[in-house]
Amino acid sequence: MHLSEEEDDYNLSLSKFESMLKTNKVLFFDSEEFEEIILHYLDIGKSNLAKKALKLALEQHPKSTGLKLVQVEMLVYEDKLDMAEKMLNELYLIEPTNEEIFIQKANIYSKRDDHEKAVELLKEALKFTDDLADVYNLIGMEYLFMDSLELAKENFIRCMEEDPEDQSALYNVVYCHEFLDQNQDAIDYLLKYIDQNPYSEIAWHQVGRLHYGLKNYEEAVRAFEFATYIDDEFIGAFMENGKALERLKRYKDAIENYQRTIDLDDPTSYALLRIGKCFERLGNKPEALKYYNKTVHEDPLLDKGWIAITDFYLRQKLYTKALHFVNKALEIDNQNKAYWKRYATINKSLNLFEEAEFGYRKAVELGDGNLDTWLYWIDILLQLKEFEGANLALLQATEFFPDQPKIEFRLAGLYFMISDIKKGSFHLSTALRLKKEDIKILEVLFPAIWSDKKVQNLIAKYLK
């Protein structure tokens, strides 16, 4: 029987069952039809209909092991594990060589987090099953749960040997290799697989991904292109080929690949953003801007879009326009540290120091962990002569950046300014010990302190 005929029979059984429920007439189904109907309802999450079908099935076929195993599956689905196990033990006495009994028992032990016992039972199932691939796949999954990646990989490879068409197992073989940092081994495995299955777009795509991870961008492009020759609607391969082509500075080709993803499906903000970046790198500013605008229109919540458009104007020193867009971004999300940092940078460039101080403070409060953000904030506080605030910020910064000379020199200057010679001397000697080349910080930020004879004597003493 052809697959399409089987599907027709299956759909016929389903519609026959559903019309029976509407009319309340009891119709006869063979046990296999019932199994398919019940599993269908379980798969789509309609457990009430599955239960109805099971009740009727067991009335018509009370001795069917297949139906009882479906009943077990339903009990497991409902987390009634003890009841399911009891049924399996009874079924085992009747059919001790039925692999499905071992598989379901393994499923129960897996749910109880006893993955070793689950593997043991699945190895028993291997002795009786005709579907070795499925059981090897299940063993692989159990080893994944145990973080035994090598053993998981071995079993997924065995699964592939039994069923080269099993795409989920192929993905899992690659996943295990990657997790074990065996990217080159994964490529070698896939190329052997491709020798036998040259038209596997999935395998070519994975080869491309792995080469990209190893920064072999030329090889990545070659693999992605093979994937798209085999399947000219493979959106993921076009997208990742675009990324690899960008790395090779082949921006026009990258744009073509990103554009293909938009032609095949609804435009994604990611593809629009990448096209904008490529146009900007090609020096085509109007097209770049057009695509950045499309990006934020497509997905106003994508921070990378707003950042791209703000940075576009920042690079051209068009600060007022940059400020307009960062303000729009902050209206949508005022908890984004990257937006606040740009807000601060732009205001600083416009000599609006109070706004800049507020922006840097917000970025720090929201978790910006970059030293430069802290230093910009502190330097603006010093510029605004908010010495107490600067001192508090510097002391807070020492917790995040201990033994950082750029902070120590600023602390030294600040303490000398408020005539706390003892603390000033301590931080100055610490800073000089850490990195004496950064002494310029004191000269630039605290010229009055730098000119002070006592401070110069201290520096001379230390630099002897």
CSV table of C-alpha atoms in Angstrom, one decimal:
chain,number,residue,atom,x,y,z
A,1,MET,CA,0.0,0.0,0.0
A,2,HIS,CA,1.3,3.4,-0.9
A,3,LEU,CA,1.8,6.1,1.7
A,4,SER,CA,-1.0,8.3,0.3
A,5,GLU,CA,-3.4,5.3,0.4
A,6,GLU,CA,-2.4,4.8,4.1
A,7,GLU,CA,-3.1,8.5,4.8
A,8,ASP,CA,-6.5,8.2,3.1
A,9,ASP,CA,-7.4,5.2,5.2
A,10,TYR,CA,-6.3,7.1,8.3
A,11,ASN,CA,-8.3,10.2,7.5
A,12,LEU,CA,-11.3,8.0,6.7
A,13,SER,CA,-11.1,6.3,10.1
A,14,LEU,CA,-10.8,9.7,11.8
A,15,SER,CA,-13.8,11.2,10.0
A,16,LYS,CA,-15.8,8.0,10.6
A,17,PHE,CA,-15.0,8.1,14.3
A,18,GLU,CA,-15.9,11.8,14.6
A,19,SER,CA,-19.3,11.4,12.8
A,20,MET,CA,-20.0,8.4,15.1
A,21,LEU,CA,-19.5,10.7,18.1
A,22,LYS,CA,-22.0,13.2,16.6
A,23,THR,CA,-24.7,10.6,15.9
A,24,ASN,CA,-24.1,8.3,19.0
A,25,LYS,CA,-24.2,5.3,16.7
A,26,VAL,CA,-21.6,2.6,17.7
A,27,LEU,CA,-19.5,1.6,14.7
A,28,PHE,CA,-16.8,-1.1,14.5
A,29,PHE,CA,-13.1,-0.3,14.1
A,30,ASP,CA,-10.2,-2.7,14.1
A,31,SER,CA,-7.7,-2.3,16.9
A,32,GLU,CA,-5.0,-0.7,14.7
A,33,GLU,CA,-7.5,1.9,13.5
A,34,PHE,CA,-8.3,2.7,17.2
A,35,GLU,CA,-4.6,3.0,18.0
A,36,GLU,CA,-4.0,5.5,15.3
A,37,ILE,CA,-7.2,7.5,16.3
A,38,ILE,CA,-6.2,7.6,20.0
A,39,LEU,CA,-2.5,8.6,19.3
A,40,HIS,CA,-3.7,11.3,16.9
A,41,TYR,CA,-5.8,12.9,19.6
A,42,LEU,CA,-3.0,12.6,22.2
A,43,ASP,CA,-0.6,14.2,19.7
A,44,ILE,CA,-2.9,17.2,19.2
A,45,GLY,CA,-3.6,17.5,23.0
A,46,LYS,CA,-7.3,16.4,22.9
A,47,SER,CA,-7.0,13.9,25.7
A,48,ASN,CA,-10.8,13.8,26.3
A,49,LEU,CA,-11.4,12.5,22.8
A,50,ALA,CA,-8.4,10.1,23.2
A,51,LYS,CA,-10.0,8.7,26.4
A,52,LYS,CA,-13.4,8.3,24.7
A,53,ALA,CA,-11.8,6.4,21.8
A,54,LEU,CA,-9.8,4.2,24.2
A,55,LYS,CA,-12.9,3.3,26.2
A,56,LEU,CA,-14.7,2.3,23.1
A,57,ALA,CA,-11.6,0.5,21.7
A,58,LEU,CA,-11.2,-1.7,24.8
A,59,GLU,CA,-14.9,-2.6,24.8
A,60,GLN,CA,-14.5,-3.8,21.2
A,61,HIS,CA,-11.1,-5.3,21.6
A,62,PRO,CA,-10.6,-6.2,25.3
A,63,LYS,CA,-7.6,-8.5,24.7
A,64,SER,CA,-5.6,-6.2,22.3
A,65,THR,CA,-2.0,-5.7,23.7
A,66,GLY,CA,-1.6,-2.8,21.3
A,67,LEU,CA,-4.5,-1.0,22.8
A,68,LYS,CA,-3.4,-1.7,26.3
A,69,LEU,CA,0.0,-0.3,25.4
A,70,VAL,CA,-1.8,2.9,24.1
A,71,GLN,CA,-3.6,2.9,27.5
A,72,VAL,CA,-0.2,2.8,29.2
A,73,GLU,CA,1.0,5.7,27.0
A,74,MET,CA,-2.1,7.7,28.1
A,75,LEU,CA,-1.4,6.9,31.8
A,76,VAL,CA,2.2,8.1,31.4
A,77,TYR,CA,0.9,11.2,29.6
A,78,GLU,CA,-1.2,11.9,32.7
A,79,ASP,CA,1.7,11.1,35.1
A,80,LYS,CA,0.0,8.1,36.5
A,81,LEU,CA,3.3,6.2,36.5
A,82,ASP,CA,2.6,3.5,39.1
A,83,MET,CA,-0.6,2.5,37.4
A,84,ALA,CA,1.1,2.4,34.0
A,85,GLU,CA,4.0,0.3,35.4
A,86,LYS,CA,1.5,-2.2,37.0
A,87,MET,CA,-0.2,-2.7,33.6
A,88,LEU,CA,3.2,-3.1,31.9
A,89,ASN,CA,4.2,-5.8,34.4
A,90,GLU,CA,0.9,-7.7,33.6
A,91,LEU,CA,1.5,-7.3,29.8
A,92,TYR,CA,5.1,-8.6,30.2
A,93,LEU,CA,3.8,-11.9,31.6
A,94,ILE,CA,1.7,-12.3,28.4
A,95,GLU,CA,4.2,-11.0,25.9
A,96,PRO,CA,7.7,-11.0,27.3
A,97,THR,CA,9.3,-10.3,23.9
A,98,ASN,CA,7.2,-7.2,23.0
A,99,GLU,CA,9.7,-4.4,22.6
A,100,GLU,CA,7.0,-1.7,23.2
A,101,ILE,CA,6.7,-3.0,26.8
A,102,PHE,CA,10.4,-2.2,27.4
A,103,ILE,CA,10.1,1.1,25.6
A,104,GLN,CA,7.2,2.2,27.7
A,105,LYS,CA,8.9,1.0,30.9
A,106,ALA,CA,12.0,3.0,29.9
A,107,ASN,CA,9.8,6.0,29.4
A,108,ILE,CA,8.4,5.7,33.0
A,109,TYR,CA,11.9,5.4,34.5
A,110,SER,CA,13.0,8.4,32.4
A,111,LYS,CA,10.1,10.4,33.8
A,112,ARG,CA,11.3,9.4,37.3
A,113,ASP,CA,14.8,10.7,36.4
A,114,ASP,CA,16.3,7.2,36.6
A,115,HIS,CA,17.9,7.4,33.2
A,116,GLU,CA,20.4,4.6,33.8
A,117,LYS,CA,17.5,2.1,34.4
A,118,ALA,CA,15.8,3.6,31.3
A,119,VAL,CA,18.9,2.8,29.2
A,120,GLU,CA,19.0,-0.7,30.6
A,121,LEU,CA,15.4,-1.4,29.5
A,122,LEU,CA,16.0,0.2,26.1
A,123,LYS,CA,18.9,-2.2,25.6
A,124,GLU,CA,16.5,-5.0,26.3
A,125,ALA,CA,14.1,-3.6,23.7
A,126,LEU,CA,17.0,-3.7,21.1
A,127,LYS,CA,16.9,-7.5,21.3
A,128,PHE,CA,13.3,-7.7,20.1
A,129,THR,CA,12.6,-4.7,17.9
A,130,ASP,CA,12.5,-4.4,14.2
A,131,ASP,CA,12.9,-0.6,14.5
A,132,LEU,CA,16.5,-0.4,15.8
A,133,ALA,CA,16.9,3.2,14.7
A,134,ASP,CA,14.0,4.4,17.0
A,135,VAL,CA,15.4,2.6,20.0
A,136,TYR,CA,19.0,3.8,19.4
A,137,ASN,CA,17.5,7.3,19.2
A,138,LEU,CA,15.8,6.9,22.5
A,139,ILE,CA,19.0,5.6,24.1
A,140,GLY,CA,20.8,8.6,22.8
A,141,MET,CA,18.2,10.9,24.3
A,142,GLU,CA,18.6,9.2,27.7
A,143,TYR,CA,22.4,9.7,27.6
A,144,LEU,CA,21.7,13.4,26.7
A,145,PHE,CA,19.7,13.7,29.9
A,146,MET,CA,22.6,12.2,31.8
A,147,ASP,CA,25.1,14.6,30.1
A,148,SER,CA,27.0,11.6,28.8
A,149,LEU,CA,27.6,13.2,25.4
A,150,GLU,CA,30.0,10.7,24.0
A,151,LEU,CA,27.6,7.8,24.6
A,152,ALA,CA,24.7,9.9,23.3
A,153,LYS,CA,26.7,10.6,20.1
A,154,GLU,CA,27.5,6.9,19.6
A,155,ASN,CA,23.8,5.9,19.8
A,156,PHE,CA,22.7,8.7,17.5
A,157,ILE,CA,25.4,7.6,15.0
A,158,ARG,CA,24.0,4.0,15.3
A,159,CYS,CA,20.5,5.4,14.7
A,160,MET,CA,21.8,7.1,11.5
A,161,GLU,CA,23.4,3.8,10.3
A,162,GLU,CA,20.0,2.1,10.6
A,163,ASP,CA,18.0,5.0,9.2
A,164,PRO,CA,20.0,7.6,7.2
A,165,GLU,CA,16.8,9.6,6.7
A,166,ASP,CA,16.4,10.4,10.5
A,167,GLN,CA,17.0,14.1,10.5
A,168,SER,CA,16.5,14.6,14.2
A,169,ALA,CA,19.2,12.1,14.9
A,170,LEU,CA,21.5,13.8,12.4
A,171,TYR,CA,21.0,17.1,14.2
A,172,ASN,CA,21.7,15.3,17.5
A,173,VAL,CA,24.9,13.8,16.2
A,174,VAL,CA,26.1,17.4,15.3
A,175,TYR,CA,24.9,18.8,18.6
A,176,CYS,CA,26.9,16.2,20.6
A,177,HIS,CA,30.0,16.9,18.5
A,178,GLU,CA,29.6,20.7,19.0
A,179,PHE,CA,29.0,20.3,22.8
A,180,LEU,CA,32.2,18.2,23.0
A,181,ASP,CA,34.1,20.9,21.0
A,182,GLN,CA,34.7,18.4,18.1
A,183,ASN,CA,33.6,20.6,15.3
A,184,GLN,CA,36.1,19.3,12.8
A,185,ASP,CA,35.1,15.7,13.6
A,186,ALA,CA,31.5,16.7,13.0
A,187,ILE,CA,32.4,18.1,9.6
A,188,ASP,CA,34.3,14.8,8.8
A,189,TYR,CA,31.3,12.8,9.9
A,190,LEU,CA,28.9,14.9,7.8
A,191,LEU,CA,31.1,14.7,4.7
A,192,LYS,CA,31.2,10.9,4.9
A,193,TYR,CA,27.4,11.0,5.3
A,194,ILE,CA,27.2,13.3,2.2
A,195,ASP,CA,29.2,10.8,0.2
A,196,GLN,CA,26.3,8.4,0.7
A,197,ASN,CA,23.6,11.1,0.7
A,198,PRO,CA,24.8,13.9,-1.6
A,199,TYR,CA,21.4,15.6,-1.8
A,200,SER,CA,20.9,16.0,1.9
A,201,GLU,CA,20.4,19.8,2.2
A,202,ILE,CA,20.3,19.4,6.0
A,203,ALA,CA,23.8,17.8,6.1
A,204,TRP,CA,25.2,20.6,3.8
A,205,HIS,CA,23.6,23.3,5.9
A,206,GLN,CA,25.2,21.7,9.1
A,207,VAL,CA,28.6,21.6,7.4
A,208,GLY,CA,28.2,25.3,6.6
A,209,ARG,CA,27.3,26.1,10.2
A,210,LEU,CA,30.3,24.2,11.6
A,211,HIS,CA,32.7,25.9,9.1
A,212,TYR,CA,31.2,29.3,10.1
A,213,GLY,CA,31.9,28.4,13.8
A,214,LEU,CA,35.5,27.6,12.9
A,215,LYS,CA,35.8,30.9,10.9
A,216,ASN,CA,36.3,28.9,7.6
A,217,TYR,CA,34.0,31.3,5.8
A,218,GLU,CA,34.9,30.3,2.2
A,219,GLU,CA,34.0,26.6,3.0
A,220,ALA,CA,30.9,27.8,4.9
A,221,VAL,CA,29.6,29.7,1.8
A,222,ARG,CA,30.3,26.7,-0.5
A,223,ALA,CA,28.3,24.4,1.9
A,224,PHE,CA,25.4,26.8,2.2
A,225,GLU,CA,25.3,27.2,-1.5
A,226,PHE,CA,25.0,23.4,-2.0
A,227,ALA,CA,22.2,23.4,0.5
A,228,THR,CA,20.3,26.1,-1.5
A,229,TYR,CA,21.0,24.4,-4.8
A,230,ILE,CA,19.3,21.3,-3.4
A,231,ASP,CA,16.4,23.2,-1.8
A,232,ASP,CA,16.0,26.6,-3.4
A,233,GLU,CA,13.5,27.6,-0.6
A,234,PHE,CA,15.8,26.8,2.3
A,235,ILE,CA,15.5,30.1,4.2
A,236,GLY,CA,17.9,29.2,7.0
A,237,ALA,CA,20.7,28.4,4.5
A,238,PHE,CA,20.2,31.7,2.6
A,239,MET,CA,20.2,33.6,5.9
A,240,GLU,CA,23.4,32.0,7.2
A,241,ASN,CA,25.1,32.2,3.8
A,242,GLY,CA,24.4,36.0,4.0
A,243,LYS,CA,26.2,36.1,7.3
A,244,ALA,CA,29.2,34.1,6.0
A,245,LEU,CA,29.4,36.4,2.8
A,246,GLU,CA,29.4,39.4,5.1
A,247,ARG,CA,32.4,38.0,6.9
A,248,LEU,CA,34.1,37.8,3.5
A,249,LYS,CA,33.1,41.4,2.8
A,250,ARG,CA,31.1,40.2,-0.2
A,251,TYR,CA,28.3,42.6,0.7
A,252,LYS,CA,26.4,42.5,-2.6
A,253,ASP,CA,26.2,38.7,-2.5
A,254,ALA,CA,25.2,38.9,1.1
A,255,ILE,CA,22.3,41.3,0.2
A,256,GLU,CA,21.1,38.9,-2.5
A,257,ASN,CA,20.9,36.0,0.1
A,258,TYR,CA,19.1,38.1,2.7
A,259,GLN,CA,16.7,39.4,0.0
A,260,ARG,CA,16.0,35.8,-1.0
A,261,THR,CA,14.7,35.1,2.6
A,262,ILE,CA,12.4,38.0,2.3
A,263,ASP,CA,11.1,36.8,-1.1
A,264,LEU,CA,10.4,33.4,0.3
A,265,ASP,CA,8.6,34.5,3.5
A,266,ASP,CA,7.5,37.5,5.4
A,267,PRO,CA,10.5,39.9,5.9
A,268,THR,CA,12.3,39.4,9.2
A,269,SER,CA,13.7,42.4,11.1
A,270,TYR,CA,17.1,40.5,11.2
A,271,ALA,CA,17.3,40.2,7.4
A,272,LEU,CA,16.3,43.9,6.9
A,273,LEU,CA,18.9,45.0,9.5
A,274,ARG,CA,21.7,43.0,7.8
A,275,ILE,CA,20.7,44.4,4.4
A,276,GLY,CA,21.0,47.9,5.9
A,277,LYS,CA,24.4,47.1,7.4
A,278,CYS,CA,25.6,45.7,4.0
A,279,PHE,CA,24.4,48.8,2.1
A,280,GLU,CA,26.1,51.0,4.7
A,281,ARG,CA,29.4,49.1,4.2
A,282,LEU,CA,29.0,49.6,0.5
A,283,GLY,CA,28.8,53.3,1.1
A,284,ASN,CA,25.1,53.4,-0.1
A,285,LYS,CA,23.8,55.6,2.8
A,286,PRO,CA,20.2,56.2,1.4
A,287,GLU,CA,19.6,52.5,0.9
A,288,ALA,CA,21.1,51.7,4.4
A,289,LEU,CA,18.8,54.2,6.0
A,290,LYS,CA,15.8,52.9,4.1
A,291,TYR,CA,16.4,49.4,5.4
A,292,TYR,CA,17.1,50.6,9.0
A,293,ASN,CA,13.8,52.4,8.9
A,294,LYS,CA,12.1,49.2,7.6
A,295,THR,CA,13.7,47.2,10.4
A,296,VAL,CA,12.3,49.4,13.2
A,297,HIS,CA,8.9,49.5,11.4
A,298,GLU,CA,8.9,45.7,11.1
A,299,ASP,CA,9.9,45.1,14.8
A,300,PRO,CA,9.9,48.2,17.0
A,301,LEU,CA,11.0,46.0,20.0
A,302,LEU,CA,14.3,45.0,18.3
A,303,ASP,CA,16.9,47.1,20.0
A,304,LYS,CA,19.5,46.3,17.3
A,305,GLY,CA,17.3,48.2,14.8
A,306,TRP,CA,17.2,51.4,16.8
A,307,ILE,CA,20.8,51.1,17.7
A,308,ALA,CA,21.7,50.7,14.0
A,309,ILE,CA,19.8,53.8,13.0
A,310,THR,CA,21.1,55.9,15.9
A,311,ASP,CA,24.7,54.8,15.3
A,312,PHE,CA,24.2,55.6,11.6
A,313,TYR,CA,23.6,59.3,12.4
A,314,LEU,CA,26.3,59.2,15.2
A,315,ARG,CA,29.0,58.2,12.7
A,316,GLN,CA,28.0,61.2,10.6
A,317,LYS,CA,28.0,63.5,13.6
A,318,LEU,CA,24.4,64.3,13.0
A,319,TYR,CA,23.7,64.4,16.7
A,320,THR,CA,20.2,66.0,16.7
A,321,LYS,CA,18.9,63.3,14.3
A,322,ALA,CA,20.6,60.6,16.4
A,323,LEU,CA,19.0,62.0,19.5
A,324,HIS,CA,15.6,62.0,17.9
A,325,PHE,CA,15.8,58.2,17.2
A,326,VAL,CA,17.3,57.3,20.6
A,327,ASN,CA,14.4,59.2,22.2
A,328,LYS,CA,11.9,57.2,20.1
A,329,ALA,CA,13.6,54.0,21.2
A,330,LEU,CA,13.5,55.0,24.9
A,331,GLU,CA,9.8,55.7,24.5
A,332,ILE,CA,9.3,52.1,23.6
A,333,ASP,CA,11.8,50.6,26.1
A,334,ASN,CA,13.2,52.9,28.8
A,335,GLN,CA,14.9,49.9,30.6
A,336,ASN,CA,17.5,49.3,27.8
A,337,LYS,CA,21.0,50.2,28.9
A,338,ALA,CA,22.3,50.3,25.3
A,339,TYR,CA,19.8,53.1,24.5
A,340,TRP,CA,20.7,55.1,27.7
A,341,LYS,CA,24.4,54.9,26.9
A,342,ARG,CA,23.8,56.3,23.4
A,343,TYR,CA,21.5,58.9,24.8
A,344,ALA,CA,24.4,60.0,27.1
A,345,THR,CA,27.0,59.9,24.3
A,346,ILE,CA,24.9,62.1,22.0
A,347,ASN,CA,24.1,64.6,24.8
A,348,LYS,CA,27.8,64.8,25.7
A,349,SER,CA,28.6,65.5,22.1
A,350,LEU,CA,25.9,68.3,22.2
A,351,ASN,CA,27.6,69.6,25.4
A,352,LEU,CA,24.4,68.8,27.3
A,353,PHE,CA,26.3,67.5,30.3
A,354,GLU,CA,23.4,67.1,32.8
A,355,GLU,CA,21.4,65.0,30.3
A,356,ALA,CA,24.6,63.0,29.5
A,357,GLU,CA,25.2,62.4,33.3
A,358,PHE,CA,21.6,61.2,33.6
A,359,GLY,CA,22.1,58.8,30.6
A,360,TYR,CA,25.3,57.3,31.9
A,361,ARG,CA,23.8,56.9,35.4
A,362,LYS,CA,20.8,55.1,34.0
A,363,ALA,CA,23.0,52.8,31.9
A,364,VAL,CA,25.1,51.9,35.0
A,365,GLU,CA,21.9,51.4,37.1
A,366,LEU,CA,20.5,49.0,34.4
A,367,GLY,CA,23.7,46.9,34.5
A,368,ASP,CA,26.1,48.3,31.9
A,369,GLY,CA,29.3,46.5,33.1
A,370,ASN,CA,31.7,48.3,30.7
A,371,LEU,CA,34.5,50.3,32.4
A,372,ASP,CA,34.3,53.0,29.8
A,373,THR,CA,30.6,53.7,30.7
A,374,TRP,CA,31.5,54.1,34.4
A,375,LEU,CA,34.5,56.4,33.5
A,376,TYR,CA,32.4,58.6,31.2
A,377,TRP,CA,29.8,59.0,33.9
A,378,ILE,CA,32.4,59.8,36.6
A,379,ASP,CA,34.3,62.3,34.4
A,380,ILE,CA,31.0,64.2,33.6
A,381,LEU,CA,30.3,64.3,37.4
A,382,LEU,CA,33.7,65.8,37.9
A,383,GLN,CA,33.1,68.3,35.0
A,384,LEU,CA,29.8,69.3,36.7
A,385,LYS,CA,31.7,69.7,40.0
A,386,GLU,CA,29.5,67.1,41.6
A,387,PHE,CA,32.4,65.8,43.7
A,388,GLU,CA,30.4,63.9,46.2
A,389,GLY,CA,28.5,62.0,43.5
A,390,ALA,CA,31.8,61.3,41.7
A,391,ASN,CA,33.4,60.0,44.9
A,392,LEU,CA,30.4,57.7,45.5
A,393,ALA,CA,30.5,56.5,41.9
A,394,LEU,CA,34.2,55.8,42.1
A,395,LEU,CA,33.9,53.8,45.3
A,396,GLN,CA,31.1,51.8,43.8
A,397,ALA,CA,33.2,51.2,40.7
A,398,THR,CA,36.1,49.8,42.8
A,399,GLU,CA,33.7,46.9,43.7
A,400,PHE,CA,33.2,46.0,40.1
A,401,PHE,CA,36.8,46.9,38.9
A,402,PRO,CA,39.2,46.2,41.7
A,403,ASP,CA,42.8,47.2,41.2
A,404,GLN,CA,41.9,49.4,38.1
A,405,PRO,CA,44.5,52.2,37.8
A,406,LYS,CA,42.1,54.4,35.8
A,407,ILE,CA,39.8,54.4,38.9
A,408,GLU,CA,42.6,54.8,41.4
A,409,PHE,CA,44.1,57.9,39.7
A,410,ARG,CA,40.7,59.5,39.7
A,411,LEU,CA,40.2,58.7,43.4
A,412,ALA,CA,43.6,60.1,44.2
A,413,GLY,CA,42.8,63.4,42.3
A,414,LEU,CA,39.4,63.7,44.0
A,415,TYR,CA,40.8,63.1,47.6
A,416,PHE,CA,43.6,65.7,47.0
A,417,MET,CA,41.0,68.1,45.8
A,418,ILE,CA,39.0,67.8,49.0
A,419,SER,CA,42.3,68.0,51.0
A,420,ASP,CA,42.2,64.4,52.2
A,421,ILE,CA,46.0,64.0,51.8
A,422,LYS,CA,46.2,60.6,53.5
A,423,LYS,CA,43.6,59.0,51.2
A,424,GLY,CA,44.9,60.9,48.2
A,425,SER,CA,48.4,59.6,48.8
A,426,PHE,CA,47.2,56.0,49.3
A,427,HIS,CA,45.2,55.9,46.0
A,428,LEU,CA,48.0,57.7,44.1
A,429,SER,CA,50.7,55.2,45.3
A,430,THR,CA,48.2,52.3,44.5
A,431,ALA,CA,47.6,53.7,41.0
A,432,LEU,CA,51.3,54.2,40.3
A,433,ARG,CA,52.1,50.7,41.5
A,434,LEU,CA,49.4,49.3,39.1
A,435,LYS,CA,50.2,51.3,36.0
A,436,LYS,CA,52.4,54.4,36.2
A,437,GLU,CA,51.9,55.1,32.4
A,438,ASP,CA,48.3,56.2,33.3
A,439,ILE,CA,49.6,59.2,35.3
A,440,LYS,CA,48.3,61.4,32.4
A,441,ILE,CA,44.8,61.0,33.9
A,442,LEU,CA,45.8,63.1,36.8
A,443,GLU,CA,47.3,65.8,34.6
A,444,VAL,CA,44.3,66.0,32.3
A,445,LEU,CA,41.4,65.7,34.8
A,446,PHE,CA,43.0,67.5,37.8
A,447,PRO,CA,45.4,70.1,36.4
A,448,ALA,CA,45.5,72.1,39.7
A,449,ILE,CA,46.4,68.9,41.7
A,450,TRP,CA,49.0,68.0,39.1
A,451,SER,CA,50.7,71.4,39.6
A,452,ASP,CA,50.8,71.0,43.4
A,453,LYS,CA,54.4,70.6,44.6
A,454,LYS,CA,53.5,68.0,47.3
A,455,VAL,CA,51.8,65.8,44.7
A,456,GLN,CA,54.8,66.2,42.3
A,457,ASN,CA,57.2,65.2,45.1
A,458,LEU,CA,55.1,62.2,45.9
A,459,ILE,CA,55.1,61.1,42.2
A,460,ALA,CA,58.8,61.7,41.9
A,461,LYS,CA,59.5,59.7,45.1
A,462,TYR,CA,57.4,56.8,43.7
A,463,LEU,CA,58.9,56.8,40.2
A,464,LYS,CA,62.5,56.7,41.4
